[in-house]
Coordinates of C-alpha atoms in Angstrom, one line a residue:
M28 CA -94.4 16.9 -10.0
T29 CA -91.0 16.7 -11.7
D30 CA -88.4 19.2 -10.5
T31 CA -86.9 20.1 -13.9
V32 CA -84.0 22.0 -12.3
L33 CA -83.0 19.1 -10.2
E34 CA -83.4 16.6 -13.0
H35 CA -81.2 18.7 -15.3
S36 CA -78.6 18.8 -12.6
R37 CA -78.7 15.0 -12.0
D38 CA -78.3 14.4 -15.7
A39 CA -75.3 16.7 -15.8
I40 CA -73.4 14.9 -13.1
E41 CA -74.2 11.4 -14.4
R42 CA -73.0 12.3 -17.9
G43 CA -70.2 14.6 -16.9
S44 CA -68.5 12.8 -13.9
R45 CA -69.1 9.2 -13.3
S46 CA -66.7 9.0 -10.4
F47 CA -68.4 11.8 -8.4
A48 CA -71.8 10.6 -9.5
V49 CA -71.3 7.3 -7.7
A50 CA -69.9 8.9 -4.5
S51 CA -72.7 11.6 -4.5
R52 CA -75.4 9.0 -4.1
L53 CA -74.1 8.3 -0.6
F54 CA -75.1 11.7 0.6
P55 CA -78.3 12.3 2.5
A56 CA -80.9 13.3 -0.1
H57 CA -81.0 17.0 0.6
I58 CA -77.2 17.3 0.4
R59 CA -77.0 15.1 -2.6
D60 CA -79.5 17.2 -4.5
D61 CA -77.7 20.4 -3.6
A62 CA -74.3 18.9 -4.6
W63 CA -75.8 17.9 -8.0
M64 CA -77.1 21.5 -8.5
L65 CA -73.7 23.1 -7.6
Y66 CA -71.9 20.6 -9.9
A67 CA -74.2 21.5 -12.8
W68 CA -73.3 25.1 -12.6
C69 CA -69.6 24.4 -12.3
R70 CA -69.7 22.0 -15.2
H71 CA -71.7 24.4 -17.3
C72 CA -69.3 27.3 -16.7
D73 CA -66.3 25.1 -17.5
D74 CA -67.9 23.8 -20.7
E75 CA -68.8 27.3 -21.9
I76 CA -65.2 28.4 -21.7
D77 CA -63.8 25.1 -23.2
G78 CA -66.3 24.6 -25.9
Q79 CA -67.2 21.2 -24.6
V80 CA -70.3 19.3 -23.7
L81 CA -70.3 17.9 -20.1
G82 CA -66.5 17.8 -20.1
H83 CA -66.2 16.1 -23.5
G84 CA -65.2 17.2 -26.9
A85 CA -62.8 19.8 -28.2
V86 CA -60.8 22.0 -25.8
G87 CA -60.6 25.7 -26.4
V88 CA -62.7 28.2 -28.3
D89 CA -61.9 31.5 -30.0
P90 CA -60.3 33.8 -27.4
V91 CA -62.6 36.7 -28.2
L92 CA -65.7 34.5 -27.9
A93 CA -64.4 32.9 -24.7
R94 CA -64.0 36.4 -23.2
K95 CA -67.5 37.2 -24.1
K96 CA -68.7 33.9 -22.6
L97 CA -66.8 34.7 -19.4
D98 CA -68.3 38.1 -19.1
E99 CA -71.8 36.6 -19.6
L100 CA -71.1 33.9 -17.0
R101 CA -70.0 36.5 -14.5
A102 CA -73.1 38.6 -15.1
R103 CA -75.5 35.7 -14.9
T104 CA -73.9 34.3 -11.8
A105 CA -74.0 37.8 -10.1
A106 CA -77.7 38.0 -11.1
A107 CA -78.4 34.6 -9.5
L108 CA -76.6 35.6 -6.3
A109 CA -78.7 38.7 -6.2
G110 CA -81.9 36.7 -6.3
E111 CA -83.0 37.8 -9.8
P112 CA -85.5 35.3 -11.3
T113 CA -84.2 33.0 -14.1
T114 CA -85.6 30.3 -16.3
D115 CA -82.2 28.7 -17.1
P116 CA -82.0 25.5 -15.1
V117 CA -78.3 25.8 -14.5
F118 CA -78.5 29.2 -12.9
A119 CA -81.7 28.4 -11.2
A120 CA -80.0 25.5 -9.6
F121 CA -77.0 27.6 -8.5
Q122 CA -79.3 30.2 -7.1
R123 CA -81.1 27.7 -4.9
V124 CA -77.8 26.4 -3.5
A125 CA -76.2 29.8 -3.1
V126 CA -79.1 31.2 -1.2
R127 CA -79.8 28.1 0.9
H128 CA -76.2 27.8 2.1
A129 CA -75.1 31.5 2.0
I130 CA -72.3 30.8 -0.4
P131 CA -70.1 33.9 -0.5
A132 CA -70.1 35.7 -3.9
E133 CA -66.3 35.8 -3.8
E134 CA -66.1 32.0 -3.8
A135 CA -68.3 31.7 -6.9
M136 CA -66.3 34.4 -8.6
D137 CA -63.0 32.7 -7.7
L138 CA -64.2 29.8 -9.8
L139 CA -64.8 32.0 -12.8
E140 CA -61.4 33.7 -12.2
G141 CA -59.9 30.2 -12.7
F142 CA -61.6 29.9 -16.1
E143 CA -60.3 33.4 -16.9
M144 CA -56.7 32.0 -16.5
D145 CA -57.5 29.6 -19.3
V146 CA -59.0 32.4 -21.5
L147 CA -55.9 34.5 -21.0
G148 CA -53.5 31.6 -21.5
R149 CA -51.7 32.0 -18.2
R150 CA -48.3 30.2 -17.9
Y151 CA -47.6 28.1 -14.8
D152 CA -43.9 28.3 -14.1
T153 CA -43.9 26.9 -10.6
L154 CA -45.8 24.3 -8.5
E155 CA -47.2 27.3 -6.6
D156 CA -48.6 28.7 -9.9
T157 CA -50.2 25.4 -10.6
L158 CA -51.7 25.2 -7.1
D159 CA -53.1 28.8 -7.5
Y160 CA -54.9 27.6 -10.7
S161 CA -56.0 24.4 -9.0
Y162 CA -57.6 26.4 -6.1
H163 CA -59.6 28.5 -8.5
V164 CA -61.0 25.6 -10.5
A165 CA -61.3 23.0 -7.8
G166 CA -60.1 24.0 -4.4
V167 CA -62.9 26.6 -4.1
V168 CA -65.4 24.0 -5.3
G169 CA -64.4 21.8 -2.4
V170 CA -65.0 24.8 -0.1
M171 CA -68.5 25.4 -1.6
M172 CA -69.3 21.7 -1.4
A173 CA -68.3 21.7 2.3
R174 CA -70.7 24.6 2.9
I175 CA -73.5 22.4 1.4
M176 CA -72.6 19.8 4.0
G177 CA -73.0 22.3 6.8
V178 CA -69.4 23.2 7.3
T179 CA -68.7 26.8 8.5
D180 CA -65.5 26.7 10.5
A181 CA -62.3 27.8 8.7
P182 CA -60.1 24.7 9.6
T183 CA -62.5 22.2 8.1
L184 CA -63.1 24.5 5.1
R185 CA -59.4 24.5 4.6
R186 CA -59.3 20.7 4.6
A187 CA -62.1 20.8 2.0
Q188 CA -59.9 23.1 -0.1
D189 CA -57.1 20.6 0.3
L190 CA -59.2 17.8 -1.2
G191 CA -60.1 20.0 -4.2
L192 CA -56.5 20.8 -4.7
A193 CA -55.6 17.1 -4.6
F194 CA -58.3 16.3 -7.1
Q195 CA -57.2 18.9 -9.5
L196 CA -53.5 17.9 -9.4
T197 CA -54.7 14.4 -10.1
N198 CA -56.8 15.6 -13.0
I199 CA -53.8 17.5 -14.5
A200 CA -51.6 14.4 -14.3
R201 CA -54.3 12.3 -15.9
D202 CA -55.1 14.7 -18.7
V203 CA -51.7 16.3 -19.3
V204 CA -51.3 15.0 -22.9
E205 CA -54.9 15.8 -24.0
D206 CA -54.7 19.3 -22.4
A207 CA -51.4 19.9 -24.2
R208 CA -52.9 19.0 -27.5
G209 CA -55.4 21.8 -26.9
G210 CA -52.7 24.3 -26.1
R211 CA -52.9 24.2 -22.3
V212 CA -50.1 23.1 -20.1
Y213 CA -50.6 23.0 -16.3
L214 CA -47.5 21.1 -15.3
P215 CA -45.0 23.5 -13.7
G216 CA -42.9 24.9 -16.5
A217 CA -39.8 24.7 -14.4
W218 CA -40.2 21.0 -14.2
L219 CA -40.5 20.7 -17.9
D220 CA -37.4 22.9 -18.4
E221 CA -35.4 20.7 -16.1
A222 CA -36.5 17.7 -18.2
G223 CA -35.8 19.3 -21.5
V224 CA -39.4 19.3 -22.7
P225 CA -40.4 22.3 -24.8
R226 CA -43.6 23.7 -23.4
D227 CA -45.3 23.6 -26.8
R228 CA -44.3 19.9 -27.3
V229 CA -45.6 18.3 -24.1
H230 CA -48.0 16.1 -26.1
A231 CA -45.2 14.9 -28.4
P232 CA -44.5 11.1 -28.2
E233 CA -40.7 11.6 -28.0
H234 CA -41.2 13.4 -24.7
R235 CA -43.6 10.9 -23.1
A236 CA -41.0 9.5 -20.6
A237 CA -40.0 12.9 -19.4
V238 CA -43.6 14.1 -19.1
A239 CA -44.5 10.9 -17.2
Q240 CA -41.8 11.8 -14.7
A241 CA -43.2 15.3 -14.3
A242 CA -46.7 13.9 -13.9
R243 CA -45.5 11.4 -11.2
R244 CA -44.0 14.4 -9.3
L245 CA -47.4 16.1 -9.5
V246 CA -49.2 13.0 -8.2
Q247 CA -46.7 12.9 -5.3
A248 CA -47.3 16.6 -4.7
A249 CA -51.0 15.8 -4.2
E250 CA -50.4 13.3 -1.5
P251 CA -50.0 15.7 1.5
F252 CA -53.2 17.4 0.4
Y253 CA -55.1 14.1 0.3
A254 CA -53.7 13.3 3.8
S255 CA -54.7 16.7 5.2
A256 CA -58.2 16.3 3.7
R257 CA -58.8 13.1 5.6
W258 CA -58.9 15.0 8.8
G259 CA -61.9 17.0 7.6
L260 CA -64.1 13.8 7.5
R261 CA -64.6 13.7 11.2
D262 CA -66.5 17.0 11.0
L263 CA -69.1 15.8 8.5
N264 CA -72.3 13.8 9.0
P265 CA -71.6 10.0 8.6
R266 CA -73.1 9.7 5.1
S267 CA -71.3 12.7 3.8
A268 CA -68.1 11.4 5.3
W269 CA -68.6 8.2 3.5
A270 CA -69.3 9.9 0.2
I271 CA -66.2 12.2 0.5
A272 CA -64.0 9.3 1.6
T273 CA -65.1 7.3 -1.4
A274 CA -64.5 10.2 -3.9
R275 CA -61.1 10.7 -2.3
G276 CA -60.2 7.1 -2.8
V277 CA -61.3 7.1 -6.4
Y278 CA -59.3 10.1 -7.4
R279 CA -56.3 9.0 -5.5
S280 CA -56.5 5.7 -7.3
I281 CA -56.5 7.5 -10.6
G282 CA -53.3 9.4 -9.7
R283 CA -51.6 6.2 -8.5
H284 CA -52.4 4.5 -11.8
V285 CA -50.9 7.4 -13.8
S286 CA -47.7 7.0 -11.7
R287 CA -47.5 3.3 -12.2
A288 CA -48.3 3.4 -15.9
G289 CA -45.4 5.8 -16.7
P290 CA -45.1 6.7 -20.4
T291 CA -48.2 4.5 -21.3
A292 CA -50.5 6.4 -18.9
W293 CA -52.0 8.3 -21.8
D294 CA -52.5 5.5 -24.3
E295 CA -56.1 5.6 -23.1
R296 CA -58.0 7.7 -20.6
T297 CA -57.4 6.4 -17.0
R298 CA -60.6 5.3 -15.3
V299 CA -61.5 3.3 -12.3
D300 CA -63.5 0.2 -13.3
R301 CA -66.7 -0.9 -11.6
A302 CA -65.0 -3.6 -9.4
A303 CA -62.4 -1.1 -8.1
K304 CA -65.1 1.5 -7.4
L305 CA -67.0 -1.1 -5.3
F306 CA -63.9 -1.9 -3.4
L307 CA -63.2 1.9 -2.8
L308 CA -66.9 2.3 -1.8
G309 CA -66.4 -0.2 1.0
R310 CA -63.1 1.2 1.9
G311 CA -64.5 4.7 2.0
G312 CA -67.2 3.4 4.5
L313 CA -64.5 2.0 6.8
I314 CA -62.5 5.2 6.6
A315 CA -65.6 7.2 7.4
V316 CA -66.4 5.0 10.4
W317 CA -62.9 5.3 11.7
S318 CA -63.0 9.1 11.2
K319 CA -66.3 9.4 13.1
T320 CA -65.2 7.2 16.0
L321 CA -61.5 6.8 16.7
D322 CA -60.5 10.1 15.1
A323 CA -63.3 11.9 16.9
W324 CA -61.5 11.3 20.2
R325 CA -58.2 12.5 19.0
T326 CA -56.9 16.1 18.5
P327 CA -56.4 16.6 14.8
P328 CA -52.7 17.1 13.9
P329 CA -51.8 20.6 12.8
R330 CA -52.3 21.1 9.1
P331 CA -48.8 20.8 7.5
A332 CA -47.2 23.9 6.0
L333 CA -49.0 23.4 2.7
W334 CA -50.0 26.0 0.1
T335 CA -53.4 27.5 0.9
R336 CA -55.7 30.4 -0.1
I337 CA -57.9 30.3 3.0

């Protein structure tokens, strides 16, 4: 018998995130299915606020409507966490995962708080402001994903947070021009001020070189978070370590491409082609083996003095 909730979630990730869809297939089946179901809920909430379909289309909806949508998402998420029955496949999927892995309500609500920042049009003046936003829309997702993989200890959850932060900083650098056209600027405003880029003109062609320099700084800021996250791999099961190492490699590659491309980085959307993904798949496997063998005998280095929420 077809599991319609799971099938809906699988379709959401394959249409909404090709990069993570590839990596997720490396998980053991039960972890893969739960990762898909958590992703479907995250994607749905994001799309509701942005007026998109699976991450595609126009960015931004009427602020009054967005506020109403946010209130509805909070209410329906709270109902799912409380175990109330639902026929909506998105919230049924989230409910399964939240109950099975005891996902704390505050983590789910932290994600929605990140979307509220978009609704309210929050300004991001410093790198710390950008990291705070990144935690709410991605870092906490890394934490919830780690719980699906059986992680409960705070140090490893913090490494999972770090990977989510790195992913989001990479996403911001990749999408900075598209986001700015939609009225959203996540690059630290102080950096833009230093470069002489008006915050309402980030998307303008005449500022492309200066914006490219700021995006390169953001990619560089992601590097210590990627490095920290690597030390969380040793605490995952082998297939999960492989999946996460592969996803880490794909996103890191996107950031490096943005840095190399400079002002031309936004001529078209940066993607990792099939050949590169296959290479990163193999490389992820080697990193996972290293982490589960040689690193397992070593004491992890202290986490650097990086920004954190957990």
